[in-house]
PDB file of N, CA, C and O in Angstrom:
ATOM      1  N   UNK A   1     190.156  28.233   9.489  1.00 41.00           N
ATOM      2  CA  UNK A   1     189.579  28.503   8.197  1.00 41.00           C
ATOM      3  C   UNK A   1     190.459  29.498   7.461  1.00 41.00           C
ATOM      4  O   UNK A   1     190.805  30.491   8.100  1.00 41.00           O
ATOM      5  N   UNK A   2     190.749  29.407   6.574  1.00 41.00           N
ATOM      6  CA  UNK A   2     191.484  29.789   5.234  1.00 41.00           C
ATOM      7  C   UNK A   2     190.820  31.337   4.948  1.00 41.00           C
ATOM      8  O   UNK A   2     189.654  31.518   4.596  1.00 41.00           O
ATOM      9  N   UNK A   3     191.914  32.501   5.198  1.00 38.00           N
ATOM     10  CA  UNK A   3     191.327  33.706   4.972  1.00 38.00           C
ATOM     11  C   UNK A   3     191.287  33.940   3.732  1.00 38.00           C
ATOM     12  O   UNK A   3     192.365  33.635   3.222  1.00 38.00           O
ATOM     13  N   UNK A   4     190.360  34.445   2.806  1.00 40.00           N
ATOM     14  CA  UNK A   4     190.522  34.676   0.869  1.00 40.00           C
ATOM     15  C   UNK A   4     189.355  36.092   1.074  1.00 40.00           C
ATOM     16  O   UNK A   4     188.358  36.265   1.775  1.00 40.00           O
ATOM     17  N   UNK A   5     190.200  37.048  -0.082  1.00 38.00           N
ATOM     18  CA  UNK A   5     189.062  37.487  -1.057  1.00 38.00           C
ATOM     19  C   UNK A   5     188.109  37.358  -1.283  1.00 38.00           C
ATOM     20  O   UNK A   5     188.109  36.486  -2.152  1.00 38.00           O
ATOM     21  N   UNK A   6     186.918  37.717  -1.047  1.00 38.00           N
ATOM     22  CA  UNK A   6     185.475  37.687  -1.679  1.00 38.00           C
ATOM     23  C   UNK A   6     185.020  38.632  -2.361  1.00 38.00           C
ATOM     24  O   UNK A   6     185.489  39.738  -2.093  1.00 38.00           O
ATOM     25  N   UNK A   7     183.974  38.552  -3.459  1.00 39.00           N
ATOM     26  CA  UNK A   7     182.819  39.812  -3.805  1.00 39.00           C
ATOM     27  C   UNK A   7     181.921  39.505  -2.797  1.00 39.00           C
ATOM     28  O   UNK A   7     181.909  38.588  -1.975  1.00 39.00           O
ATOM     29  N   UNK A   8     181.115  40.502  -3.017  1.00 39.00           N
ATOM     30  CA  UNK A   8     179.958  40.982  -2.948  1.00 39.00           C
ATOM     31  C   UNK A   8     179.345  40.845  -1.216  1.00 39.00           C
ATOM     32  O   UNK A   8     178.460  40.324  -0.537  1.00 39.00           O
ATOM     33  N   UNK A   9     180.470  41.672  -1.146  1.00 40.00           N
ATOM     34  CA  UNK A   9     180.501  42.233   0.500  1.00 40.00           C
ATOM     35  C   UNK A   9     180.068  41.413   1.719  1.00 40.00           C
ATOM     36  O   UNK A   9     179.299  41.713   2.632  1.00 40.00           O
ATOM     37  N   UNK A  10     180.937  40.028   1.435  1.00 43.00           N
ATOM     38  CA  UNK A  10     180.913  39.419   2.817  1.00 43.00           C
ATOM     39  C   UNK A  10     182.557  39.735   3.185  1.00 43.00           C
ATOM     40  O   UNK A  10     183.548  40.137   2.575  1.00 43.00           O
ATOM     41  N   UNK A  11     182.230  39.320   4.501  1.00 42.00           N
ATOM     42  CA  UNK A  11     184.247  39.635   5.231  1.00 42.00           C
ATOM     43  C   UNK A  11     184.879  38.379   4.636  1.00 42.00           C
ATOM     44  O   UNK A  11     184.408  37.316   4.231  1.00 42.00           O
ATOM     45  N   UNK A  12     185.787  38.748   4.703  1.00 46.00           N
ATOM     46  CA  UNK A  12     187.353  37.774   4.196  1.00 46.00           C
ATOM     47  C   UNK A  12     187.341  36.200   4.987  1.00 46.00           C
ATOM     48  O   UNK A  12     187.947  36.095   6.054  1.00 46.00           O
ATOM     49  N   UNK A  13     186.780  35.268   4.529  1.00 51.00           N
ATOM     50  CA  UNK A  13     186.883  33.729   5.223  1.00 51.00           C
ATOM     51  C   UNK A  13     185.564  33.648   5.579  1.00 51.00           C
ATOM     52  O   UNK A  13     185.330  33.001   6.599  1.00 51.00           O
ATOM     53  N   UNK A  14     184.523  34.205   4.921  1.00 50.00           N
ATOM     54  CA  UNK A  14     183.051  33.381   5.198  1.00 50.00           C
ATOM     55  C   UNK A  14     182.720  32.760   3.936  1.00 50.00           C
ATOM     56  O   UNK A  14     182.518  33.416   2.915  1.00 50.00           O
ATOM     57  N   UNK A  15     182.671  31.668   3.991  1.00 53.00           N
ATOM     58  CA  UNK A  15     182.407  30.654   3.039  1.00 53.00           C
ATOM     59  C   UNK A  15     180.600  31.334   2.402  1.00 53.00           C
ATOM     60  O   UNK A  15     179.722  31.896   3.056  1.00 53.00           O
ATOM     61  N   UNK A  16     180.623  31.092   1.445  1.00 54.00           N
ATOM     62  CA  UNK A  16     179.003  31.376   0.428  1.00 54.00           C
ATOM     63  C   UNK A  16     178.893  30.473  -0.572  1.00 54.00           C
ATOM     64  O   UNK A  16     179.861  29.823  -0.968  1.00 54.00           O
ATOM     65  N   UNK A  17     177.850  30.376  -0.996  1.00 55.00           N
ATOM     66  CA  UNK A  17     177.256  29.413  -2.070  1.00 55.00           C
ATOM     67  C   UNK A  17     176.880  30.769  -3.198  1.00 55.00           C
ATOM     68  O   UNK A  17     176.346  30.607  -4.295  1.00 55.00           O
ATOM     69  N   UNK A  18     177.251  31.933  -2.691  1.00 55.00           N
ATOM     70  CA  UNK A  18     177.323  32.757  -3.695  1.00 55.00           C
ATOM     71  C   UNK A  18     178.204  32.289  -5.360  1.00 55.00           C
ATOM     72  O   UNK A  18     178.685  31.180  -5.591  1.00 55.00           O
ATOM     73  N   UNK A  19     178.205  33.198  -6.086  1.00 57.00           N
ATOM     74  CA  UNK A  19     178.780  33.332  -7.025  1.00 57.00           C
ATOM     75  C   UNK A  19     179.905  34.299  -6.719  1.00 57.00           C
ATOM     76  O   UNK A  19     179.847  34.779  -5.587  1.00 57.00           O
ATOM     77  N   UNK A  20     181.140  34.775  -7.650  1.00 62.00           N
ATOM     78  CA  UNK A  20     181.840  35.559  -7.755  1.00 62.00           C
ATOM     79  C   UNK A  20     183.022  35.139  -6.553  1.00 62.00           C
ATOM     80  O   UNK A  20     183.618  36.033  -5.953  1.00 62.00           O
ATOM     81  N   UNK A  21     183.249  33.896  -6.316  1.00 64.00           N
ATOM     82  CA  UNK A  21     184.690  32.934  -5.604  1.00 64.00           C
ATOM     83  C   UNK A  21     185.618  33.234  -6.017  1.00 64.00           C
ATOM     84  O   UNK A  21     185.560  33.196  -7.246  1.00 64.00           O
ATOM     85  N   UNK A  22     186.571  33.555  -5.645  1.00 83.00           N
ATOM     86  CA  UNK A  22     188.171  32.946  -6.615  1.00 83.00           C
ATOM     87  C   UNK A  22     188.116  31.636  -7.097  1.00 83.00           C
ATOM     88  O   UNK A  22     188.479  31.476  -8.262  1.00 83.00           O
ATOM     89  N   UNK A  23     187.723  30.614  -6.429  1.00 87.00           N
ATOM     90  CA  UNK A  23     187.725  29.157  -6.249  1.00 87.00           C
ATOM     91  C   UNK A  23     186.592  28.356  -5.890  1.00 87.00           C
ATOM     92  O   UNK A  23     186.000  28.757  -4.887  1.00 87.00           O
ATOM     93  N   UNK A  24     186.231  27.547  -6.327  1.00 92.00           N
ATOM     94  CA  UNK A  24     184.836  26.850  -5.488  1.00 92.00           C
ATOM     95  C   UNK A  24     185.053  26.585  -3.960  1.00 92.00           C
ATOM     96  O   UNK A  24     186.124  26.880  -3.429  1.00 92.00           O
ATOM     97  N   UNK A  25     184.178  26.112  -3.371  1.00 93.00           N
ATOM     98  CA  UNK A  25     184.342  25.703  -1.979  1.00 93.00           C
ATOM     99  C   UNK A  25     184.925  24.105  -2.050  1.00 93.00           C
ATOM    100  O   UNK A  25     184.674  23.345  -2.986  1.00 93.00           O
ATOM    101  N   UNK A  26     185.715  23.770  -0.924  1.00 95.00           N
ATOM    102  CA  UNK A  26     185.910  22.382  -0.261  1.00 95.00           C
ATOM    103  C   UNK A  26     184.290  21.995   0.239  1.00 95.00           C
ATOM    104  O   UNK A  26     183.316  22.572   0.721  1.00 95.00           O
ATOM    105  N   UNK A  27     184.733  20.481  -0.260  1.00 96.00           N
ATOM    106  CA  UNK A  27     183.889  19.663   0.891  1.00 96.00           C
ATOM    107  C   UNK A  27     183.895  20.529   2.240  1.00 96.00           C
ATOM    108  O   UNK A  27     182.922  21.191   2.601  1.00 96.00           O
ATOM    109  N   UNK A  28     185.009  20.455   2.886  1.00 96.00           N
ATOM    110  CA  UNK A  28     185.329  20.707   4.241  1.00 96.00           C
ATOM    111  C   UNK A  28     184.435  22.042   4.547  1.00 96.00           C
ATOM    112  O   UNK A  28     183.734  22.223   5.542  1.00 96.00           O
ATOM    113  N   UNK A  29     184.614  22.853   3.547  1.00 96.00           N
ATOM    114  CA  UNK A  29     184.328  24.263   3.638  1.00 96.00           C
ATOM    115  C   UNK A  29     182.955  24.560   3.604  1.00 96.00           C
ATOM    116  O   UNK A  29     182.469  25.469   4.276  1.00 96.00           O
ATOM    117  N   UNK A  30     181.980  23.472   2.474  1.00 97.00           N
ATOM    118  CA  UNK A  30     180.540  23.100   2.712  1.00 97.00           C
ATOM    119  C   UNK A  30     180.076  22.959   3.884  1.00 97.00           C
ATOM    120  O   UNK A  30     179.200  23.550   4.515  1.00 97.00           O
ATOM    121  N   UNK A  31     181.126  21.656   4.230  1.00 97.00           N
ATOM    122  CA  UNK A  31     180.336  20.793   5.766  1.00 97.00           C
ATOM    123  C   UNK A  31     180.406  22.215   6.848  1.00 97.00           C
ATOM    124  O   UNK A  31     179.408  22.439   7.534  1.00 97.00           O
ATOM    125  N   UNK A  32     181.387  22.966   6.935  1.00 97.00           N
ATOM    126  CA  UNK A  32     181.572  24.167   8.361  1.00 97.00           C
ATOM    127  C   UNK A  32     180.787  24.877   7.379  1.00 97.00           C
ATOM    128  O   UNK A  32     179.726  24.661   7.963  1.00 97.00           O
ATOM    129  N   UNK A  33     180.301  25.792   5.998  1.00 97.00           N
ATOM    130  CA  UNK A  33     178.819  26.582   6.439  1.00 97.00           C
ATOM    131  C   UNK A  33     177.416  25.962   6.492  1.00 97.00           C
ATOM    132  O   UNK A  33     176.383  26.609   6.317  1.00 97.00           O
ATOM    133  N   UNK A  34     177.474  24.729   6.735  1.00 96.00           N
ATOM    134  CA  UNK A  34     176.346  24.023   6.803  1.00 96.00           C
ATOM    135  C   UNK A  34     175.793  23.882   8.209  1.00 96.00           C
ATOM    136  O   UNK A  34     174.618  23.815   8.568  1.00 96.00           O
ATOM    137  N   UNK A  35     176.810  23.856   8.859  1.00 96.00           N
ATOM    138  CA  UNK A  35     177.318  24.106  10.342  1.00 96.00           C
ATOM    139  C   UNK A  35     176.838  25.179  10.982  1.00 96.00           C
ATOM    140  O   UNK A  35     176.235  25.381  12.036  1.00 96.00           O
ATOM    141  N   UNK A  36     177.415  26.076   9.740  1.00 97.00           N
ATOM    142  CA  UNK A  36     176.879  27.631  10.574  1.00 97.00           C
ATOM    143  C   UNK A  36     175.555  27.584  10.469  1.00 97.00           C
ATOM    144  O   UNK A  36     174.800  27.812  11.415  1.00 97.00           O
ATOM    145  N   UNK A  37     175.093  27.209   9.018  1.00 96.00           N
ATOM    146  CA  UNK A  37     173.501  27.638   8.426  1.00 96.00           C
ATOM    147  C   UNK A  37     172.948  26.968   9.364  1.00 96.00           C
ATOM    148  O   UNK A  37     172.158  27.733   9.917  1.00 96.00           O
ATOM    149  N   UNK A  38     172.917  25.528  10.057  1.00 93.00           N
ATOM    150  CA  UNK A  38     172.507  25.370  10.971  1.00 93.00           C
ATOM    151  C   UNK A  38     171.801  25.940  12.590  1.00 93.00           C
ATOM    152  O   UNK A  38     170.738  26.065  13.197  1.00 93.00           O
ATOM    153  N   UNK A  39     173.761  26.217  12.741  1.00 95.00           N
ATOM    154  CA  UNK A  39     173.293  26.931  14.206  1.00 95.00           C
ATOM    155  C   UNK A  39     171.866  28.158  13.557  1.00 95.00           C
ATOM    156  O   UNK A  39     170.786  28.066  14.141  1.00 95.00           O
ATOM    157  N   UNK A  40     171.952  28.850  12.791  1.00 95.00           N
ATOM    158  CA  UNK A  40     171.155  30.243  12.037  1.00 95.00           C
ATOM    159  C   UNK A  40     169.828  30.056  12.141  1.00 95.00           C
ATOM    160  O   UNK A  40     168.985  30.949  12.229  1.00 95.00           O
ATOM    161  N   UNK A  41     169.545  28.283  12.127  1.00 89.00           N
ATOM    162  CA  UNK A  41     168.249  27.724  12.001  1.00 89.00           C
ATOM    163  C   UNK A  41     167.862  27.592  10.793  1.00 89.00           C
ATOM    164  O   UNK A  41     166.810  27.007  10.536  1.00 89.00           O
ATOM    165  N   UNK A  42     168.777  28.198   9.697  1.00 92.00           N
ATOM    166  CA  UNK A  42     168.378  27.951   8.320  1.00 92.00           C
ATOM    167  C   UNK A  42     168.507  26.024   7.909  1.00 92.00           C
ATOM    168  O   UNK A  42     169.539  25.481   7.513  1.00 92.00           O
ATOM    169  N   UNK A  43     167.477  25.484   8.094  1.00 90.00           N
ATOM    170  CA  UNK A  43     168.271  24.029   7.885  1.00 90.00           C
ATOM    171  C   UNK A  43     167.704  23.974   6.457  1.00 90.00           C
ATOM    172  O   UNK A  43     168.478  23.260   5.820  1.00 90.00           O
ATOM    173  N   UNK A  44     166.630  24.434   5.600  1.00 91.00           N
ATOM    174  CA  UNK A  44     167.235  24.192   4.213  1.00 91.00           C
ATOM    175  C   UNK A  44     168.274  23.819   3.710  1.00 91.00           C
ATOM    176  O   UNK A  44     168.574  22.761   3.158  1.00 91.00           O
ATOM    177  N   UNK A  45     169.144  25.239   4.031  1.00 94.00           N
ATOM    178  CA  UNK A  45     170.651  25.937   3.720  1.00 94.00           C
ATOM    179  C   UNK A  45     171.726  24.966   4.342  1.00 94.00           C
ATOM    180  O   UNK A  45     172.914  24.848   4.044  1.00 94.00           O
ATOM    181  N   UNK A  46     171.154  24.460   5.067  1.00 95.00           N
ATOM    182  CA  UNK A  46     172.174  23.325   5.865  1.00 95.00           C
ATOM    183  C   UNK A  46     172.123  22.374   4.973  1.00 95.00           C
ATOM    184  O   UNK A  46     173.177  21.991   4.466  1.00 95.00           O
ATOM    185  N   UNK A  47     171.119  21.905   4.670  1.00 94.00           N
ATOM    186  CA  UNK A  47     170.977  20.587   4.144  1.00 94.00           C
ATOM    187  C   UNK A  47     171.631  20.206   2.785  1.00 94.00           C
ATOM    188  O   UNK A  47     172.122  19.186   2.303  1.00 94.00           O
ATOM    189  N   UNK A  48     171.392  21.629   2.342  1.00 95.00           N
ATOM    190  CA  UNK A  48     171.732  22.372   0.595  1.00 95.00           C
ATOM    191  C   UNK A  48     173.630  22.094   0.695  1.00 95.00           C
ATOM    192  O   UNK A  48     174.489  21.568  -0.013  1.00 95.00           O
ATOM    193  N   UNK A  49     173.585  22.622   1.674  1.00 96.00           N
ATOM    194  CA  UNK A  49     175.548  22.629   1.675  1.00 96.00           C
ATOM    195  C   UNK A  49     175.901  21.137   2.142  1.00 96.00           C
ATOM    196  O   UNK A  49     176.699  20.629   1.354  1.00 96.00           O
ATOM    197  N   UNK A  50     175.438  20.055   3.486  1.00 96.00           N
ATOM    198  CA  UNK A  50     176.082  19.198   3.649  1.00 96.00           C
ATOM    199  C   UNK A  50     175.728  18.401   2.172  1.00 96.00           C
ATOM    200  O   UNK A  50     176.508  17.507   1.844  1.00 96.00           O
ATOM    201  N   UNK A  51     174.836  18.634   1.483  1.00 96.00           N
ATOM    202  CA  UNK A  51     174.947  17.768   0.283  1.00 96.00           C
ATOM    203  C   UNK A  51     175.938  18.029  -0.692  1.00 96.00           C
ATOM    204  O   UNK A  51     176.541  17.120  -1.262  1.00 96.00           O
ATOM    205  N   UNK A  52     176.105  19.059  -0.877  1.00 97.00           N
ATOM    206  CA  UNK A  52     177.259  19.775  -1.799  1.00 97.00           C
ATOM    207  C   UNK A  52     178.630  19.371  -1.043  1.00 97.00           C
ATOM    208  O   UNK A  52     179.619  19.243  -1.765  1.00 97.00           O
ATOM    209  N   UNK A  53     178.765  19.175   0.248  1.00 97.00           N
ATOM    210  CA  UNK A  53     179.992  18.322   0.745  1.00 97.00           C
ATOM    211  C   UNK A  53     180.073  17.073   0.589  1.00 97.00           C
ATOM    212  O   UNK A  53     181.219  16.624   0.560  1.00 97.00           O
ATOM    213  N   UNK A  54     179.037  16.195   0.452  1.00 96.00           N
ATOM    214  CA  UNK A  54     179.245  15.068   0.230  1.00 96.00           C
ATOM    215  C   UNK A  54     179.072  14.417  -1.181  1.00 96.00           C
ATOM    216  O   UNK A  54     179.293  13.218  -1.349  1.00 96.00           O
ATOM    217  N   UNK A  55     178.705  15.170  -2.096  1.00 96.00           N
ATOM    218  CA  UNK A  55     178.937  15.058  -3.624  1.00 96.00           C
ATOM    219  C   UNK A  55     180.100  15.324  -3.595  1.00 96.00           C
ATOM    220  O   UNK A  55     180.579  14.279  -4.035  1.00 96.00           O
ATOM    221  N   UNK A  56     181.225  16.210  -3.320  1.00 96.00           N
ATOM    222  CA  UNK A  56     182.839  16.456  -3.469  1.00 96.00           C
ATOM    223  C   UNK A  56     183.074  15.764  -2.611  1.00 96.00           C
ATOM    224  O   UNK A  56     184.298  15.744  -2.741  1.00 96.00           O
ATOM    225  N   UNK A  57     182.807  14.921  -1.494  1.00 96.00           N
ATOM    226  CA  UNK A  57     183.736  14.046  -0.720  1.00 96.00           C
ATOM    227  C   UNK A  57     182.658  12.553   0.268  1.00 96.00           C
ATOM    228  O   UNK A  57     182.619  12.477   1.496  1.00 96.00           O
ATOM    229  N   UNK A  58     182.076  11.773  -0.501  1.00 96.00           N
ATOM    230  CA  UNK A  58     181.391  10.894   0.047  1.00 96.00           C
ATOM    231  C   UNK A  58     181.558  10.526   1.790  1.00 96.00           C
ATOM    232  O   UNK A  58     180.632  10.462   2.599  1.00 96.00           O
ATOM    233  N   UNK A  59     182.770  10.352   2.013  1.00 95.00           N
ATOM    234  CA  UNK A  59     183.388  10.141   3.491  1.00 95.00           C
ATOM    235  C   UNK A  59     183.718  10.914   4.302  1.00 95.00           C
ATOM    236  O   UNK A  59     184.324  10.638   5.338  1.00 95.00           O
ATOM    237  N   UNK A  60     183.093  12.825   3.668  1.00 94.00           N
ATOM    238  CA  UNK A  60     183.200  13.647   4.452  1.00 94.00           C
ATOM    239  C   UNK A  60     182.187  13.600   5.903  1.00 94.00           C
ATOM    240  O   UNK A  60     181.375  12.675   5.952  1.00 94.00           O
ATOM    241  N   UNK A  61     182.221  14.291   6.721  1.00 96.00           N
ATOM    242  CA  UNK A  61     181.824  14.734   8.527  1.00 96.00           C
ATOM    243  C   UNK A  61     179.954  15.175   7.618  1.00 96.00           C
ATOM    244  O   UNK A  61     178.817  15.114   8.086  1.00 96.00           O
ATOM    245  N   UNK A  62     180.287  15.441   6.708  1.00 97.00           N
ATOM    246  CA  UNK A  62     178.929  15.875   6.473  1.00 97.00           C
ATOM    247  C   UNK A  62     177.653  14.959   6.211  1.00 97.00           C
ATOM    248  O   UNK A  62     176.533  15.371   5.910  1.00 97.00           O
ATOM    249  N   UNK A  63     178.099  13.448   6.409  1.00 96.00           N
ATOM    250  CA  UNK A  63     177.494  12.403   5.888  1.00 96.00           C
ATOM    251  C   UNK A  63     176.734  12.273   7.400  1.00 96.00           C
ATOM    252  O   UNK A  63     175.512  12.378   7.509  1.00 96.00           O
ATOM    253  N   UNK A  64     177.368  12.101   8.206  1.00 96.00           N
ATOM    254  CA  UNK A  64     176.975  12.050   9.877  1.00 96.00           C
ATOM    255  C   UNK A  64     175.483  13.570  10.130  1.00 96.00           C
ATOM    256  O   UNK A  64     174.272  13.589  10.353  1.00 96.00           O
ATOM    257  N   UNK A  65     176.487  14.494   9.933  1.00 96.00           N
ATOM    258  CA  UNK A  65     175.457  16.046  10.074  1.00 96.00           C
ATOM    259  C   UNK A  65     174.321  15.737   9.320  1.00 96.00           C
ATOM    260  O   UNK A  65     173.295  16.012   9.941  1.00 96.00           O
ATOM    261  N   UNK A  66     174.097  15.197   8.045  1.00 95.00           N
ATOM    262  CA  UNK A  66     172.759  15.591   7.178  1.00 95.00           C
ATOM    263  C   UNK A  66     172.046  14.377   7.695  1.00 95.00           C
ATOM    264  O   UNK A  66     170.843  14.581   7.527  1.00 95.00           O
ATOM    265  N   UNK A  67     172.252  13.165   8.266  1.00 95.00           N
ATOM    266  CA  UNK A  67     171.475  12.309   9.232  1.00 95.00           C
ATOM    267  C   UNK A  67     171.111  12.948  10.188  1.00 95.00           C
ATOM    268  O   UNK A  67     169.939  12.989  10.563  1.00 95.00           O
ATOM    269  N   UNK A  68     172.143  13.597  10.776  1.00 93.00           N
ATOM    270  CA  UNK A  68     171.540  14.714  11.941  1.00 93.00           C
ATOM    271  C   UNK A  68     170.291  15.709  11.818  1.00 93.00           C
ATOM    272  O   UNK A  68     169.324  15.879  12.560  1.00 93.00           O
ATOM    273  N   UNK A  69     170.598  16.195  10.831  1.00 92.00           N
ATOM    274  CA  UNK A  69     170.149  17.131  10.821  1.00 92.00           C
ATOM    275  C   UNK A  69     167.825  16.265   9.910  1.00 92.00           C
ATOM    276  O   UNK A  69     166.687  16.680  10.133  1.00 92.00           O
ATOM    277  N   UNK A  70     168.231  15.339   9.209  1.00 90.00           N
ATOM    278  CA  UNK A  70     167.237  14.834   8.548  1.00 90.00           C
ATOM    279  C   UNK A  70     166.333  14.445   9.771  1.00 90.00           C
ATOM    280  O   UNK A  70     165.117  14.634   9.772  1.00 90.00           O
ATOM    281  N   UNK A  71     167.255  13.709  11.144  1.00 88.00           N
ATOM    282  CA  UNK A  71     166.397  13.491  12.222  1.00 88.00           C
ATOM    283  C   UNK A  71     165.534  15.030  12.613  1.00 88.00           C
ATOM    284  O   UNK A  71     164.320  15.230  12.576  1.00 88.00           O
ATOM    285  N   UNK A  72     166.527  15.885  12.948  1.00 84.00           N
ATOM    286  CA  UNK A  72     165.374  17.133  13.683  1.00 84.00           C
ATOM    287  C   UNK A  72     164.613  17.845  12.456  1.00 84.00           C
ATOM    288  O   UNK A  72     163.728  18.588  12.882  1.00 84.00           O
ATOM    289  N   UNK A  73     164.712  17.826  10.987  1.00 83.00           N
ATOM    290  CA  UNK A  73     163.659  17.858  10.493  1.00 83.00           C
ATOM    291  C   UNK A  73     162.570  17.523  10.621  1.00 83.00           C
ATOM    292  O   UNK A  73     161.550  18.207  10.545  1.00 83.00           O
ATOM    293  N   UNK A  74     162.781  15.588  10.988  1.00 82.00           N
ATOM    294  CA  UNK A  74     161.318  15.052  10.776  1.00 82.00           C
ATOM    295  C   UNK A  74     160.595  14.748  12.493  1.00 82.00           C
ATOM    296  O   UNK A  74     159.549  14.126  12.682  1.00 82.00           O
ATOM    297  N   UNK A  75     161.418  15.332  13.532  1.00 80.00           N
ATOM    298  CA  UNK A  75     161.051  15.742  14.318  1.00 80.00           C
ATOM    299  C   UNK A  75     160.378  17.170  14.845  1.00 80.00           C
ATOM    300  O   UNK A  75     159.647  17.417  15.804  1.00 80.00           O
ATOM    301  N   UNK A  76     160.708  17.653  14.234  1.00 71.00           N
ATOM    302  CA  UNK A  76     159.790  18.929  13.792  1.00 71.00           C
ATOM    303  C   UNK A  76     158.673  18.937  12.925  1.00 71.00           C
ATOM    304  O   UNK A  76     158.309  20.054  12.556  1.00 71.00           O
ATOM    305  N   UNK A  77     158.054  17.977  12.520  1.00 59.00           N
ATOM    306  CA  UNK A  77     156.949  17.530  11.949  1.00 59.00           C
ATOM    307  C   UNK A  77     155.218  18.412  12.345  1.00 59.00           C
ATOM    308  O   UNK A  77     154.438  17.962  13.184  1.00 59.00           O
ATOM    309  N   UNK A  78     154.973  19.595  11.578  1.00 61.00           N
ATOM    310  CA  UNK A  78     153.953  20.167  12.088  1.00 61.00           C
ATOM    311  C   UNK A  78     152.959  19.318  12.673  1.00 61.00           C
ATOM    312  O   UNK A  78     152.501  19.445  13.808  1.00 61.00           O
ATOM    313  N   UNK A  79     152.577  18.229  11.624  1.00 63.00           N
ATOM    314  CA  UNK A  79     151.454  17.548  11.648  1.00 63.00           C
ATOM    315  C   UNK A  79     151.575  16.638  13.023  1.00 63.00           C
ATOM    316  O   UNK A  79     150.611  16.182  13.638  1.00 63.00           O
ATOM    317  N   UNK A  80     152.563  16.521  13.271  1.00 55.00           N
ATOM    318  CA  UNK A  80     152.335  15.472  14.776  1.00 55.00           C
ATOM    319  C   UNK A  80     152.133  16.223  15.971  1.00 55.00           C
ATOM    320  O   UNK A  80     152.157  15.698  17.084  1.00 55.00           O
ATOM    321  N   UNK A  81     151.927  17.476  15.763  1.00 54.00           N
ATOM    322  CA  UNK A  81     151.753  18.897  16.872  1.00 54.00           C
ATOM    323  C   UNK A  81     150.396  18.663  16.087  1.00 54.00           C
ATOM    324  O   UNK A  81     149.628  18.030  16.810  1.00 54.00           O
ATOM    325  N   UNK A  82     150.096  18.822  15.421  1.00 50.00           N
ATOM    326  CA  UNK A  82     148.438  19.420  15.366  1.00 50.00           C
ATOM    327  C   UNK A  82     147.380  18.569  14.559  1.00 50.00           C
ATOM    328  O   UNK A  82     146.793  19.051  13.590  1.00 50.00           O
ATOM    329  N   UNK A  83     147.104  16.927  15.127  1.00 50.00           N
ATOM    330  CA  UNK A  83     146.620  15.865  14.252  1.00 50.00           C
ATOM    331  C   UNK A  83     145.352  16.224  13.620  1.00 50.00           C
ATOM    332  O   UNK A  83     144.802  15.438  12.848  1.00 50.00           O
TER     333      UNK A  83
END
């Protein structure tokens, strides 16, 4: 991963959906913090970024992950724990 400049006090090469970039993010750069937001358990935030990778790159890795990830959403389904 590509070390850059940031504001607003993250370290140097953590990708954000913040504001205040030099540059927007890559696809690529979506799909790996979507990755992270994942492992975090944030899967909103996951879901939020592999989409933002695959609007900039249809045939990106992120097309595979947000199937992934749409499965353990709807496997996590409160209602089928508590009918």
């Amino acid at each position: 991963m590509r070390k850059e400049k940031l504001t607003g006090g993250e370290p140097a090469g953590t990708p954000s959906l913040e504001e205040g970039r030099e540059r927007p993010l890559t696809a690529t750069e979506y799909y790996h913090l979507g990755n992270d937001l994942r492992r975090r358990g944030d899967y909103p935030g996951a879901m939020n970024a592999y989409l933002e990778a695959i609007a900039l790159d249809p045939d990106s890795p992120a097309v595979h992950a947000k199937q992934l990830l749409d499965d353990i959403m709807n496997f996590y389904n409160k209602d089928a724990y508590n009918p």
